[in-house]
Coordinates of C-alpha atoms and ligand atoms in Angstrom, one line a residue:
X1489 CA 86.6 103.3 -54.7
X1490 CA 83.0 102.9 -56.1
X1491 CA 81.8 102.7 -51.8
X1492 CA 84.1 105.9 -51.1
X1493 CA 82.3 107.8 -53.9
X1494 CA 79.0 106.5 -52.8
X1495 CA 79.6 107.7 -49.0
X1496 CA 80.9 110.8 -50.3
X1497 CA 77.3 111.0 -52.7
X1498 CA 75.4 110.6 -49.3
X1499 CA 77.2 113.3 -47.0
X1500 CA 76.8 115.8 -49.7
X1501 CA 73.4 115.3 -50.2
X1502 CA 73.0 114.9 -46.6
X1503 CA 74.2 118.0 -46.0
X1504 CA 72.9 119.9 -48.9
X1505 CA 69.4 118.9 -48.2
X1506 CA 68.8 117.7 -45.3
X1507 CA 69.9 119.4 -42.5
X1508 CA 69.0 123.2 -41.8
X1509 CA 72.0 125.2 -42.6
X1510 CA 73.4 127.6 -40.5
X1511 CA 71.8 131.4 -40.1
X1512 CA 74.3 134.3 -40.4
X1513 CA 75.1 135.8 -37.1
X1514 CA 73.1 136.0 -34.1
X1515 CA 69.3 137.9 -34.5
X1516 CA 67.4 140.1 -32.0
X1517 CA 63.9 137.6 -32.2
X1518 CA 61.4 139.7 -30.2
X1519 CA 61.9 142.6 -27.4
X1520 CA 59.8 143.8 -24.5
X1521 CA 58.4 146.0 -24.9
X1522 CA 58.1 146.0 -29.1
X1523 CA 60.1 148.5 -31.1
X1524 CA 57.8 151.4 -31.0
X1525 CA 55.5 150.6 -28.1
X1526 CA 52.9 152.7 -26.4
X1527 CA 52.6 151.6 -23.3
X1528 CA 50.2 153.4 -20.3
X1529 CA 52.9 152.8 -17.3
X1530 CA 56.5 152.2 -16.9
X1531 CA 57.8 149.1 -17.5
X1532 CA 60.0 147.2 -14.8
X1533 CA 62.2 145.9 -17.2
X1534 CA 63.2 145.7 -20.6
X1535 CA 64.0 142.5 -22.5
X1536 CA 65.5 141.1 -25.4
X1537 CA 65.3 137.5 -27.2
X1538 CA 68.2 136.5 -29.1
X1539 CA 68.5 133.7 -31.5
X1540 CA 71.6 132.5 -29.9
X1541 CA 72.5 132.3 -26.2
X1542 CA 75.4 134.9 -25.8
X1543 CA 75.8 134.4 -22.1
X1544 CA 75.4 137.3 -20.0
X1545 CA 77.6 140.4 -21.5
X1546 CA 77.9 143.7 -19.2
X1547 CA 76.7 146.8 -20.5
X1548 CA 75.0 144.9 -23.6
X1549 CA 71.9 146.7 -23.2
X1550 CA 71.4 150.3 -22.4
X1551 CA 68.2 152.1 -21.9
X1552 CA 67.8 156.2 -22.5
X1553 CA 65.7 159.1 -22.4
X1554 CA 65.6 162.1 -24.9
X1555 CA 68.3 163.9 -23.1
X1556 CA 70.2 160.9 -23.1
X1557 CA 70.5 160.4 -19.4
X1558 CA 70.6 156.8 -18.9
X1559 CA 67.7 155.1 -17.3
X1560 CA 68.3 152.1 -16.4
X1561 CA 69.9 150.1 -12.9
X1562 CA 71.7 147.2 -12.4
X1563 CA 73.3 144.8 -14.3
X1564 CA 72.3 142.7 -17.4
X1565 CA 70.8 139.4 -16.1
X1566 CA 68.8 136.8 -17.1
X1567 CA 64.9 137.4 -16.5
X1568 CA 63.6 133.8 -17.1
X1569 CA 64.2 130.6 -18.0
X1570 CA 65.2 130.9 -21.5
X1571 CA 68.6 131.4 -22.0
X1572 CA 68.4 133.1 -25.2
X1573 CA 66.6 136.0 -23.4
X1574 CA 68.7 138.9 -21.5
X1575 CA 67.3 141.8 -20.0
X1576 CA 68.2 145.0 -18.0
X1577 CA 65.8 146.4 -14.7
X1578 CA 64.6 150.1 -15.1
X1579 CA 65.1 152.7 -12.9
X1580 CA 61.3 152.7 -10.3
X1581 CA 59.0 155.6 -11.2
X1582 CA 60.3 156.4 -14.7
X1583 CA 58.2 159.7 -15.7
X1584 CA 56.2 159.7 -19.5
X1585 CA 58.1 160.2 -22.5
X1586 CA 60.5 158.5 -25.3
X1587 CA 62.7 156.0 -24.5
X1588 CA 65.8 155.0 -26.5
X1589 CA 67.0 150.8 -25.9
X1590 CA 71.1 150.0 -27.2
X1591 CA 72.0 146.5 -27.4
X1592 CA 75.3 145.5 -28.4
X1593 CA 76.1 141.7 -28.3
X1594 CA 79.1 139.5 -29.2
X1595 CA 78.0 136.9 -31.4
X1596 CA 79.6 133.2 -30.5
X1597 CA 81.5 133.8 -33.9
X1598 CA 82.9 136.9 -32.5
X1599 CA 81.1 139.5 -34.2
X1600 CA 79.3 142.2 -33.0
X1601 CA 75.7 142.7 -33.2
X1602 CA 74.4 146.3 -32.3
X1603 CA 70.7 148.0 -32.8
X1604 CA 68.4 149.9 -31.1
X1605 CA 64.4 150.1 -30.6
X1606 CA 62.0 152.8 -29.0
X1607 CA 59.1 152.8 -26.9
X1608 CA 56.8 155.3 -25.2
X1609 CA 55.5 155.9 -22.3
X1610 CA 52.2 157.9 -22.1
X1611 CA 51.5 159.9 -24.3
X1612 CA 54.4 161.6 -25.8
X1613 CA 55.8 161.7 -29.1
X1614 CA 57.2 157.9 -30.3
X1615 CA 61.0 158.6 -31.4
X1616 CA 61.6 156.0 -34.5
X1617 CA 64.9 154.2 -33.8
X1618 CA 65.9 154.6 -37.3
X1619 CA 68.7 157.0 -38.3
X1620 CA 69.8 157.7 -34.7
X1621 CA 71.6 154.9 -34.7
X1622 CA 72.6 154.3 -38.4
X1623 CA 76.0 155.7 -37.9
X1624 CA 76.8 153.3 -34.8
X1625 CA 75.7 150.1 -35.8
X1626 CA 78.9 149.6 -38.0
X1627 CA 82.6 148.4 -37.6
X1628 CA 85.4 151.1 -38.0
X1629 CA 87.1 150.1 -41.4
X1630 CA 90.4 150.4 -40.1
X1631 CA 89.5 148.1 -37.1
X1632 CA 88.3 145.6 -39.5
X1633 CA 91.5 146.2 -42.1
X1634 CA 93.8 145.7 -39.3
X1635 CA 92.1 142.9 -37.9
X1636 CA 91.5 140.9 -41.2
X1637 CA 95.7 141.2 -41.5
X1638 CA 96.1 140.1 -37.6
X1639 CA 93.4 136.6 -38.8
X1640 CA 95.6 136.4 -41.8
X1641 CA 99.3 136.3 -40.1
X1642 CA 98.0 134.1 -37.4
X1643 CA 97.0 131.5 -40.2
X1644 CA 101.3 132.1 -40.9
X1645 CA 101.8 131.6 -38.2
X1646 CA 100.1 128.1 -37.2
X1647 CA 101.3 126.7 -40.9
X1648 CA 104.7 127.5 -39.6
X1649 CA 103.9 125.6 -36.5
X1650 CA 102.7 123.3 -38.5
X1651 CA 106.0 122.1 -39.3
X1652 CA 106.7 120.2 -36.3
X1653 CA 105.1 117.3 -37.6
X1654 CA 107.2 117.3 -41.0
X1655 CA 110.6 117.2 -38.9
X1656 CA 108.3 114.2 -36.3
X1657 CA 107.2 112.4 -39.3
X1658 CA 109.3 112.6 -42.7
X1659 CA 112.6 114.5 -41.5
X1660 CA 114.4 113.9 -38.4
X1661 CA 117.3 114.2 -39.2
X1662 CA 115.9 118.2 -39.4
X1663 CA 115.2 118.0 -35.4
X1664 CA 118.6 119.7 -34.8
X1665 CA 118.8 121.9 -37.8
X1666 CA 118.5 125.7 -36.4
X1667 CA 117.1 126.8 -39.6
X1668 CA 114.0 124.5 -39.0
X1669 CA 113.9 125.1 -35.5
X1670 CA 113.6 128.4 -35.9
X1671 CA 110.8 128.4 -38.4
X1672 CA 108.4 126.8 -35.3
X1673 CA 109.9 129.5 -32.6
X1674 CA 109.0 132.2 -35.5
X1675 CA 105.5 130.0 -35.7
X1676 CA 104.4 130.1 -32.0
X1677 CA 105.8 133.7 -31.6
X1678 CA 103.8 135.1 -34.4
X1679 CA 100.3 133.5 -33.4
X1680 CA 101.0 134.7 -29.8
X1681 CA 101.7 138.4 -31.3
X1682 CA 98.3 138.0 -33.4
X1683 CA 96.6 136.4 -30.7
X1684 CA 97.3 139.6 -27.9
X1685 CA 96.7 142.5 -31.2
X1686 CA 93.2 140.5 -32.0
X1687 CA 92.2 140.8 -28.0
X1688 CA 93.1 144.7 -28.0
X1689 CA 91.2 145.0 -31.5
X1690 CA 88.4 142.8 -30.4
X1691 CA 86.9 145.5 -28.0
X1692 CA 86.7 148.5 -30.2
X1693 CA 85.4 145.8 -33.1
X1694 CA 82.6 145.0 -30.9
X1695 CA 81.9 148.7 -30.0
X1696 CA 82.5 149.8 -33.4
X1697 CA 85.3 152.4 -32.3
X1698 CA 88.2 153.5 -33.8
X1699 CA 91.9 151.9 -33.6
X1700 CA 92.1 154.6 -31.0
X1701 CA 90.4 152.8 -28.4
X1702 CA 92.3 149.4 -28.0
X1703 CA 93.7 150.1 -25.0
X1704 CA 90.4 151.7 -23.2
X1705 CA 90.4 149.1 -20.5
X1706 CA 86.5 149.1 -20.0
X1707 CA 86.6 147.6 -23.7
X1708 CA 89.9 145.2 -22.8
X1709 CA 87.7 144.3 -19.7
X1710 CA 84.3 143.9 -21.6
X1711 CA 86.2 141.1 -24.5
X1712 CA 87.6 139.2 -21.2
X1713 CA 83.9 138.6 -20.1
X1714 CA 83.2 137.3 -23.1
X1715 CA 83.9 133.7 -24.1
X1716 CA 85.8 134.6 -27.5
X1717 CA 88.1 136.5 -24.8
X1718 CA 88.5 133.7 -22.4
X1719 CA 89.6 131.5 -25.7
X1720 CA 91.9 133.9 -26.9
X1721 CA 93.8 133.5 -23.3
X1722 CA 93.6 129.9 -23.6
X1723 CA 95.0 129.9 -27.4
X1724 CA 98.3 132.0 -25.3
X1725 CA 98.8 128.9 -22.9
X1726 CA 98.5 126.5 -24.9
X1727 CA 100.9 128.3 -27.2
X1728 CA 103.1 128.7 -24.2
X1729 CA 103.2 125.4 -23.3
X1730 CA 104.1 124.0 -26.9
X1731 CA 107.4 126.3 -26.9
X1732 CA 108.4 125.1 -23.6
X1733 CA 107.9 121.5 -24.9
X1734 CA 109.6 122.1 -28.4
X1735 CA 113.3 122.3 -27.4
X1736 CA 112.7 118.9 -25.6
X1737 CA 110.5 117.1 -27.8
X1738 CA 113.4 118.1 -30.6
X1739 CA 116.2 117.1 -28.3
X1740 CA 118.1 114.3 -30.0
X1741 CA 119.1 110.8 -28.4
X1742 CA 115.9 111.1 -26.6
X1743 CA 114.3 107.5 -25.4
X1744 CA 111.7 106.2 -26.9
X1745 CA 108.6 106.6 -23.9
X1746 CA 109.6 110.0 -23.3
X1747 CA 109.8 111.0 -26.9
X1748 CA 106.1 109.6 -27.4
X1749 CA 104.8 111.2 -24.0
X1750 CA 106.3 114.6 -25.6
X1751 CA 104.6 114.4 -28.6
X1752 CA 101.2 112.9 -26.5
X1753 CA 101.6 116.4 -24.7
X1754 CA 102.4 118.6 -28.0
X1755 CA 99.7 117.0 -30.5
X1756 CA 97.1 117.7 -27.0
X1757 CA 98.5 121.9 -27.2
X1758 CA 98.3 121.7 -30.5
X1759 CA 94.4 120.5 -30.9
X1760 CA 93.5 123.1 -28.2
X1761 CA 95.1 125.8 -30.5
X1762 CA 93.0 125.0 -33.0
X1763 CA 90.4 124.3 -31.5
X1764 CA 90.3 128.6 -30.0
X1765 CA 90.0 129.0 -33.6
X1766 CA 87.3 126.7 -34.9
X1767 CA 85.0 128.0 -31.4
X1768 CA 85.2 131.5 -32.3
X1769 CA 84.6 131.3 -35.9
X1770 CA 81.5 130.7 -38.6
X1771 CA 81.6 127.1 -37.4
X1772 CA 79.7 128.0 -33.9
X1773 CA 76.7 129.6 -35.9
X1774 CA 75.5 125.9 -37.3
X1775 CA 72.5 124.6 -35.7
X1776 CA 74.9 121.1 -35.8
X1777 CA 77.5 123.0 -34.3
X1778 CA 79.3 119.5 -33.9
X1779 CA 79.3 118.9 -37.6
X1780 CA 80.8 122.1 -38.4
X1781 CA 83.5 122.8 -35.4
X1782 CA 84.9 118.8 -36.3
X1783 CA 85.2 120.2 -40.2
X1784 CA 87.0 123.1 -38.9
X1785 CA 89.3 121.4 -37.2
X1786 CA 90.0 118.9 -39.7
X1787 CA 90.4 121.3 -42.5
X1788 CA 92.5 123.6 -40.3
X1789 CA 94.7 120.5 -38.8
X1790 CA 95.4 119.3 -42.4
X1791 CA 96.1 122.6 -43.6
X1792 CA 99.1 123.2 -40.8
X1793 CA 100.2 119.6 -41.7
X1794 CA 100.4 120.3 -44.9
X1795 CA 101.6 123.7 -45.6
X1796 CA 103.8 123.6 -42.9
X1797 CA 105.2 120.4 -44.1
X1798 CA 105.7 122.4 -47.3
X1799 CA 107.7 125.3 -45.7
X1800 CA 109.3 122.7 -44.0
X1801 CA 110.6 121.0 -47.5
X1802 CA 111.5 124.3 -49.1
X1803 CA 114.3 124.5 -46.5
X1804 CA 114.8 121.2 -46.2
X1805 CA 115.7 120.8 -50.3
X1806 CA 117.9 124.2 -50.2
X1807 CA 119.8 123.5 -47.0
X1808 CA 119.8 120.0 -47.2
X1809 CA 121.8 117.6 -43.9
X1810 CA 125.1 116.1 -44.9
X1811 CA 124.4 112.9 -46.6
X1812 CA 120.7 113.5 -46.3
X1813 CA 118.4 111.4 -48.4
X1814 CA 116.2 113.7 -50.4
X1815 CA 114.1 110.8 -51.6
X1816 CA 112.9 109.6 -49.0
X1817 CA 112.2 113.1 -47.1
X1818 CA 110.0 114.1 -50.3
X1819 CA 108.5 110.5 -50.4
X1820 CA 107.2 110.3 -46.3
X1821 CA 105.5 113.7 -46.9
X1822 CA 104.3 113.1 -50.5
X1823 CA 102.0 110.7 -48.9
X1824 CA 101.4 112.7 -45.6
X1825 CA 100.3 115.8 -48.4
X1826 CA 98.3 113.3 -50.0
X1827 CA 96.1 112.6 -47.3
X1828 CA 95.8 116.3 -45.9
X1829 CA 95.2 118.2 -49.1
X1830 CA 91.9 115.0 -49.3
X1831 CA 91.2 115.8 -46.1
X1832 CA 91.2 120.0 -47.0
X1833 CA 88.8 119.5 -49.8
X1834 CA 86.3 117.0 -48.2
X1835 CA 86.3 119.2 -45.0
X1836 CA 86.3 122.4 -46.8
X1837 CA 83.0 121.5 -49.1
X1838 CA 81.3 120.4 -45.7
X1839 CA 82.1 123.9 -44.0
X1840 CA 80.9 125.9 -46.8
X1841 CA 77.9 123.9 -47.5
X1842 CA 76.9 124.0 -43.3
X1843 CA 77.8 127.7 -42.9
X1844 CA 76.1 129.1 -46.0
X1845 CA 72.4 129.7 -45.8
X1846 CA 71.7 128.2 -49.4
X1847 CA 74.1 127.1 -52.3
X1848 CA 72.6 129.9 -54.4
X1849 CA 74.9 131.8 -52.1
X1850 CA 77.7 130.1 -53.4
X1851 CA 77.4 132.3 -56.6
X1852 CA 75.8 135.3 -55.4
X1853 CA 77.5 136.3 -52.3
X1854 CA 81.1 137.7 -51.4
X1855 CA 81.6 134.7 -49.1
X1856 CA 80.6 132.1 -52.0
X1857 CA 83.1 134.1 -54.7
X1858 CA 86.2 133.9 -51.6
X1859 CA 85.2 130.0 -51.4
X1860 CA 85.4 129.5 -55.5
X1861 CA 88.8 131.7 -55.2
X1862 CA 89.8 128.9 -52.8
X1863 CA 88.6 126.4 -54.4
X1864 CA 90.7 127.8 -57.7
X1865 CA 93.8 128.4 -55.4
X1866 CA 93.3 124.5 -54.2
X1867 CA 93.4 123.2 -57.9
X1868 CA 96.2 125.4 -59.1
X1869 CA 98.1 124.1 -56.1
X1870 CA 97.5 120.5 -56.7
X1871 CA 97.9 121.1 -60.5
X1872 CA 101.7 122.2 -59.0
X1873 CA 101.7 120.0 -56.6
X1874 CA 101.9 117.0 -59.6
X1875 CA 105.1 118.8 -60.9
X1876 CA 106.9 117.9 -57.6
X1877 CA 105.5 114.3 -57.7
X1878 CA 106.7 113.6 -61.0
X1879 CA 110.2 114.8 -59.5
X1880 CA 110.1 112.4 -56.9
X1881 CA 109.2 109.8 -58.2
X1882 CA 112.2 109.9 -60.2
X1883 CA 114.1 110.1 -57.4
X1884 CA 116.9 113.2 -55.9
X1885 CA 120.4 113.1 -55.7
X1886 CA 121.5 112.8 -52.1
X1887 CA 123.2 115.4 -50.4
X1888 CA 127.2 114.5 -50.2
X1889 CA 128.4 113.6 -46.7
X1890 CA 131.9 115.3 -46.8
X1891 CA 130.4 118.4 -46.9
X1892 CA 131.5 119.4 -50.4
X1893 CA 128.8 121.4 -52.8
X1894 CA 125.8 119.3 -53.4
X1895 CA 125.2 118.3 -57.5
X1896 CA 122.0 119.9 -58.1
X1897 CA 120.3 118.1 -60.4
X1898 CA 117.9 119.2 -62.8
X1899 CA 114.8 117.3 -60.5
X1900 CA 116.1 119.2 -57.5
X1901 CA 115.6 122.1 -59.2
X1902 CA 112.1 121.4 -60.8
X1903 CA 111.3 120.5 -57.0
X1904 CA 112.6 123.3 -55.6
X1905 CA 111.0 125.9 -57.5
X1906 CA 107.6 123.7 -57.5
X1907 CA 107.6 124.1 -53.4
X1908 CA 108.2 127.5 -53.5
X1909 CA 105.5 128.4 -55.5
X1910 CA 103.1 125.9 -53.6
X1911 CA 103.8 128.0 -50.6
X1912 CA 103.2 131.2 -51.7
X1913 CA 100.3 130.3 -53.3
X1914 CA 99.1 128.8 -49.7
X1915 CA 99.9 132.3 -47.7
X1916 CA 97.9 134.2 -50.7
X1917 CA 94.6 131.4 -50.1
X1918 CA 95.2 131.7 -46.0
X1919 CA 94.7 135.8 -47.0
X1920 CA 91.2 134.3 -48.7
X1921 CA 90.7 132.3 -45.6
X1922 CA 91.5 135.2 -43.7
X1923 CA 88.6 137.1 -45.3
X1924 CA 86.1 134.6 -45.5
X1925 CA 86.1 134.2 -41.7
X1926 CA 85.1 138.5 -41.1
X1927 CA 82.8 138.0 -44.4
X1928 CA 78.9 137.6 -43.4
X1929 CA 78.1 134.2 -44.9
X1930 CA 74.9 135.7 -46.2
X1931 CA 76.2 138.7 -47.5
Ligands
LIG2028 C1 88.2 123.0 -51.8 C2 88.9 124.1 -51.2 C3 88.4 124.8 -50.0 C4 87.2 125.1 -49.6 C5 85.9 124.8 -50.2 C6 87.3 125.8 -48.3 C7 86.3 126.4 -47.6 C8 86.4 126.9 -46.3 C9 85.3 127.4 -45.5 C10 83.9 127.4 -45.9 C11 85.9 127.9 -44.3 C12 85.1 128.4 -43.1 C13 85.2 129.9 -43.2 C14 84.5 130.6 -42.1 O1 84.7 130.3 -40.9 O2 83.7 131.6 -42.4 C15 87.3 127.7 -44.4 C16 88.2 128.0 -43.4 C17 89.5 128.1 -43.6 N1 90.2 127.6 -44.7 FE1 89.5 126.7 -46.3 N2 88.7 125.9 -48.0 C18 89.4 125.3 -49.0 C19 90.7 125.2 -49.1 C20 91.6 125.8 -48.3 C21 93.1 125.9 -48.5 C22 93.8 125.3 -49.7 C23 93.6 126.6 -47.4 C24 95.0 127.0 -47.1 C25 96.1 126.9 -47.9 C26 92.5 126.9 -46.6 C27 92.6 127.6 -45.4 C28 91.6 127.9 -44.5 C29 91.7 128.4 -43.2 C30 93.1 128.8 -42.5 C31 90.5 128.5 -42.6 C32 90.1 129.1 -41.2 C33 90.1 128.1 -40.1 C34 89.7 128.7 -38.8 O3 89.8 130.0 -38.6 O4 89.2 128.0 -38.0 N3 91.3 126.5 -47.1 N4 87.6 127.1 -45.6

C-alpha cells in the first residue's frame, strides 16, 4: 500500500512539475510576410508557421485584395522542410496595394483555428486586419450546441456498448437475454448515428457557418481531407464490424477457441473505437502526446466497462434469468467496478493535469470548474456506489426457477434503486465530459 502511494506521489509530481504541459489549441507562430508588412515588390508566396503540424488542408489559406478578388494560385503546399510551415503561391505580377491573408486550420483536436493578417505592397494604405474579420473568426452557437449534444450521446452510446463485457465477464447467462442484447445493438447504432451527424457538423464548425451548411459538399469534402475526418470513417468500420461480430460472439453453446478468437476480434474493434476518440480530442495537444492519448484511453475504456456494466445490472436485477444467482452477478462486477472506477480517477487526474496549461487553471477556468464538477459527480457516485456494496455483501435472494414471481427482498430493492441512480448520475457527468472536450483548456 505504502509503495502504491509512493508511485502515485511520484507520477503526480512528475507530472505537475516536470514535464511541460500541454498548450491550448494550435497557434499561428510567425507569417511571411509579417502582419502589416510594407514590402517594395510582390511576394511569390505567402507563408505561415504553425505550432502544430496540421498536414496539408485545401483552401486553408486564402490571399485577397481590397475588392476582394482572390489573389492567389494553386494549392496549399508545403514550402520547406518544416512541417509546421504551410504556404499558398501568389498570383505573378501582383500590382501595389492592400492585401488581405485568411487562414483557417483544423487543429489535431478538431477545432478550428481561423485569423487573418495584412500586408502592403508599395505604397498604399496598410489595411489593419482587425475588425474585418472579428465576426468570422467564431463558431456558430447552434453548430457548437448541437455538436456538444452529438459528443454527449456518443458517450451513451459507447457506455451502452460497454456492456458487452458485463454479459463476457459477470453474466452469461445474460448472452441470450433480448433485453441485454438489445441495449449493445441500441449502443453501436447510436455512436454510428453521432458519429455521421459530428462529420456533417464538423465542416460548418470548422468554417464557422451555420447548421444550414452541413450538407455543402465542399465543406463534407474539406472534413474528409482532414485526419479528424478519416478517424471518424474509421470509428464507422470498426463500429460495423463489432455488430456483425456481436450476434456470434453472443451465440450460446459456442466452443471454447472460437469464443476467445471472437472476443480477440471484438476487444481489437473495440480499442480502435476508442481510440478515434482519444486522437481527435485534448489529448493530441500534449507535447507527450503518448502520456496523454494512453490516459484517454484508459479512462475512457474503464468508463464503458464500468457504466456499461452498470446499465447492464440495472436490467439484469429487474428482469432477472430463471433461477439466476444475483449474488454472484453483483459480486464478479463489484470487483470489475472496483478496478475501473481506480482506474477512472488515476487516469482522469493525469489527463487534466497534462492538458491544462497550469493547475491555477484548475480554479480559474471553465474547463477546471467542469473537472471539479466531475470530480464531485465521481465522489457522489462512489459514495452510492458503497450503498450497493453493503447490499451485496449481504447477499440477494436468487431468482426462482419455476418461473413464479421473484421475492423481492428488501437488499434487492436498496440495490436496485442504488444502480439506477449510479447511472443517471453517469449520463449527467458524460454531459460534463461532453463539454469539457469543446471547452478551451485555457479558457
Ligand atoms: C476524478 C474524476 C475525473 C476527472 C478528474 C476527469 C477528467 C477528465 C479529463 C481532464 C478529460 C479530458 C477532457 C478533454 O479531452 O478535454 C476527461 C475525459 C472524459 N471523461 Fe473524465 N474525469 C473524471 C471522471 C469521469 C467520470 C466519472 C466519467 C463518466 C461517468 C468521465 C467521462 C469522461 C469521458 C467520456 C471523457 C472523454 C473521453 C474522450 O472523448 O476521449 N470522467 N475526463
Amino acid at each position: 500500500m505504502k509503495r502504491a502511494l509512493a508511485l502515485l506521489a511520484f507520477l503526480l509530481g512528475w507530472l505537475v512539475l516536470g514535464a511541460t504541459p500541454a498548450s491550448a489549441h494550435v497557434e499561428v507562430l510567425s507569417s511571411t510576410p509579417g502582419d502589416g508588412a510594407r514590402l517594395s515588390a510582390a511576394p511569390s508566396l505567402v507563408s505561415i508557421t504553425l505550432s502544430e503540424n496540421v498536414g496539408i488542408q485545401p483552401g486553408s489559406i486564402k490571399v485577397v485584395d481590397l475588392t476582394g478578388r482572390q489573389v492567389d494560385s494553386g494549392p496549399v503546399f508545403q514550402p520547406g522542410d518544416v512541417a509546421e510551415q504551410v504556404g499558398v503561391r501568389l498570383q505573378p505580377d501582383l500590382p501595389d496595394g492592400s492585401y488581405l491573408v485568411e487562414y483557417a486550420f483544423v487543429s489535431a483536436d478538431s477545432h478550428p483555428v481561423r485569423g487573418t493578417f495584412a500586408f502592403v505592397v508599395g505604397t498604399g494604405p496598410l489595411v489593419t486586419s482587425a475588425g474585418a474579420v472579428s465576426a468570422a473568426t467564431g463558431t456558430d452557437a447552434a453548430v457548437d450546441a448541437v455538436s456538444t449534444t452529438v459528443r454527449w450521446l456518443a458517450y451513451v452510446g459507447v457506455v451502452l456498448l460497454g456492456g458487452l463485457a458485463f454479459l463476457v465477464l459477470c453474466r452469461p447467462a445474460g448472452r441470450t437475454d433480448r433485453r441485454a442484447r438489445r441495449l449493445l445493438y441500441w449502443g453501436s447504432g447510436l455512436v454510428a448515428a453521432a458519429t455521421v451527424a459530428t462529420f456533417v457538423l464538423q465542416g460548418p464548425y470548422a468554417a464557422g457557418r451555420g447548421l444550414e451548411a452541413v450538407f455543402d459538399t465542399g465543406l463534407l469534402a474539406d472534413t474528409l481531407r482532414v485526419a479528424y475526418g478519416k478517424l471518424l470513417l474509421l470509428r464507422l468500420a470498426a463500429l460495423a464490424a463489432l455488430t456483425v461480430l456481436l450476434p456470434r460472439l453472443l451465440r450460446p453453446g459456442l466452443p471454447d477457441r472460437l469464443r476467445s478468437r471472437y472476443e480477440n476480434v471484438a476487444m481489437v474493434t473495440g480499442f480502435l473505437v476508442l481510440l478515434t476518440f482519444s486522437a481527435t480530442g485534448h489529448p493530441v495537444s500534449d507535447p507527450i502526446m503518448f502520456v496523454s492519448v494512453t490516459a484517454d484511453l484508459v479512462h475512457f475504456g474503464a468508463i464503458a466497462l464500468w457504466a456499461g456494466g452498470l446499465v447492464q445490472l440495472a436490467l439484469c436485477l429487474h428482469r432477472p434469468a430463471d433461477g439466476e444467482d444475483l449474488t454472484a452477478v453483483a459480486t464478479r462486477f463489484s470487483r470489475i467496478a472496483a478496478g475501473s472506477v481506480t482506474a477512472i480517477a488515476l487516469s482522469g487526474a493525469v489527463l487534466a493535469l497534462r492538458i491544462m496549461p497550469s493547475l491555477e487553471t484548475l480554479w480559474t477556468t471553465k474547463f477546471g470548474l467542469l473537472v471539479l464538477l466531475k470530480i464531485a459527480g465521481l465522489a457522489i457516485l462512489l459514495l452510492v456506489a458503497s450503498r450497493s456494496r453493503r447490499a451485496v455483501r449481504r447477499g440477494l435472494a436468487p431468482a426462482p426457477a419455476d418461473g413464479a414471481t421473484a421475492v423481492v427482498t428488501a437488499d434487492v430493492r436498496k440495490l436496485r434503486l442504488a444502480v439506477g441512480v449510479e447511472v443517471l448520475l453517469s449520463v449527467v457527468v458524460l454531459a460534463l465530459a461532453a463539454l469539457l472536450t469543446v471547452t478551451p483548456p485555457g479558457g
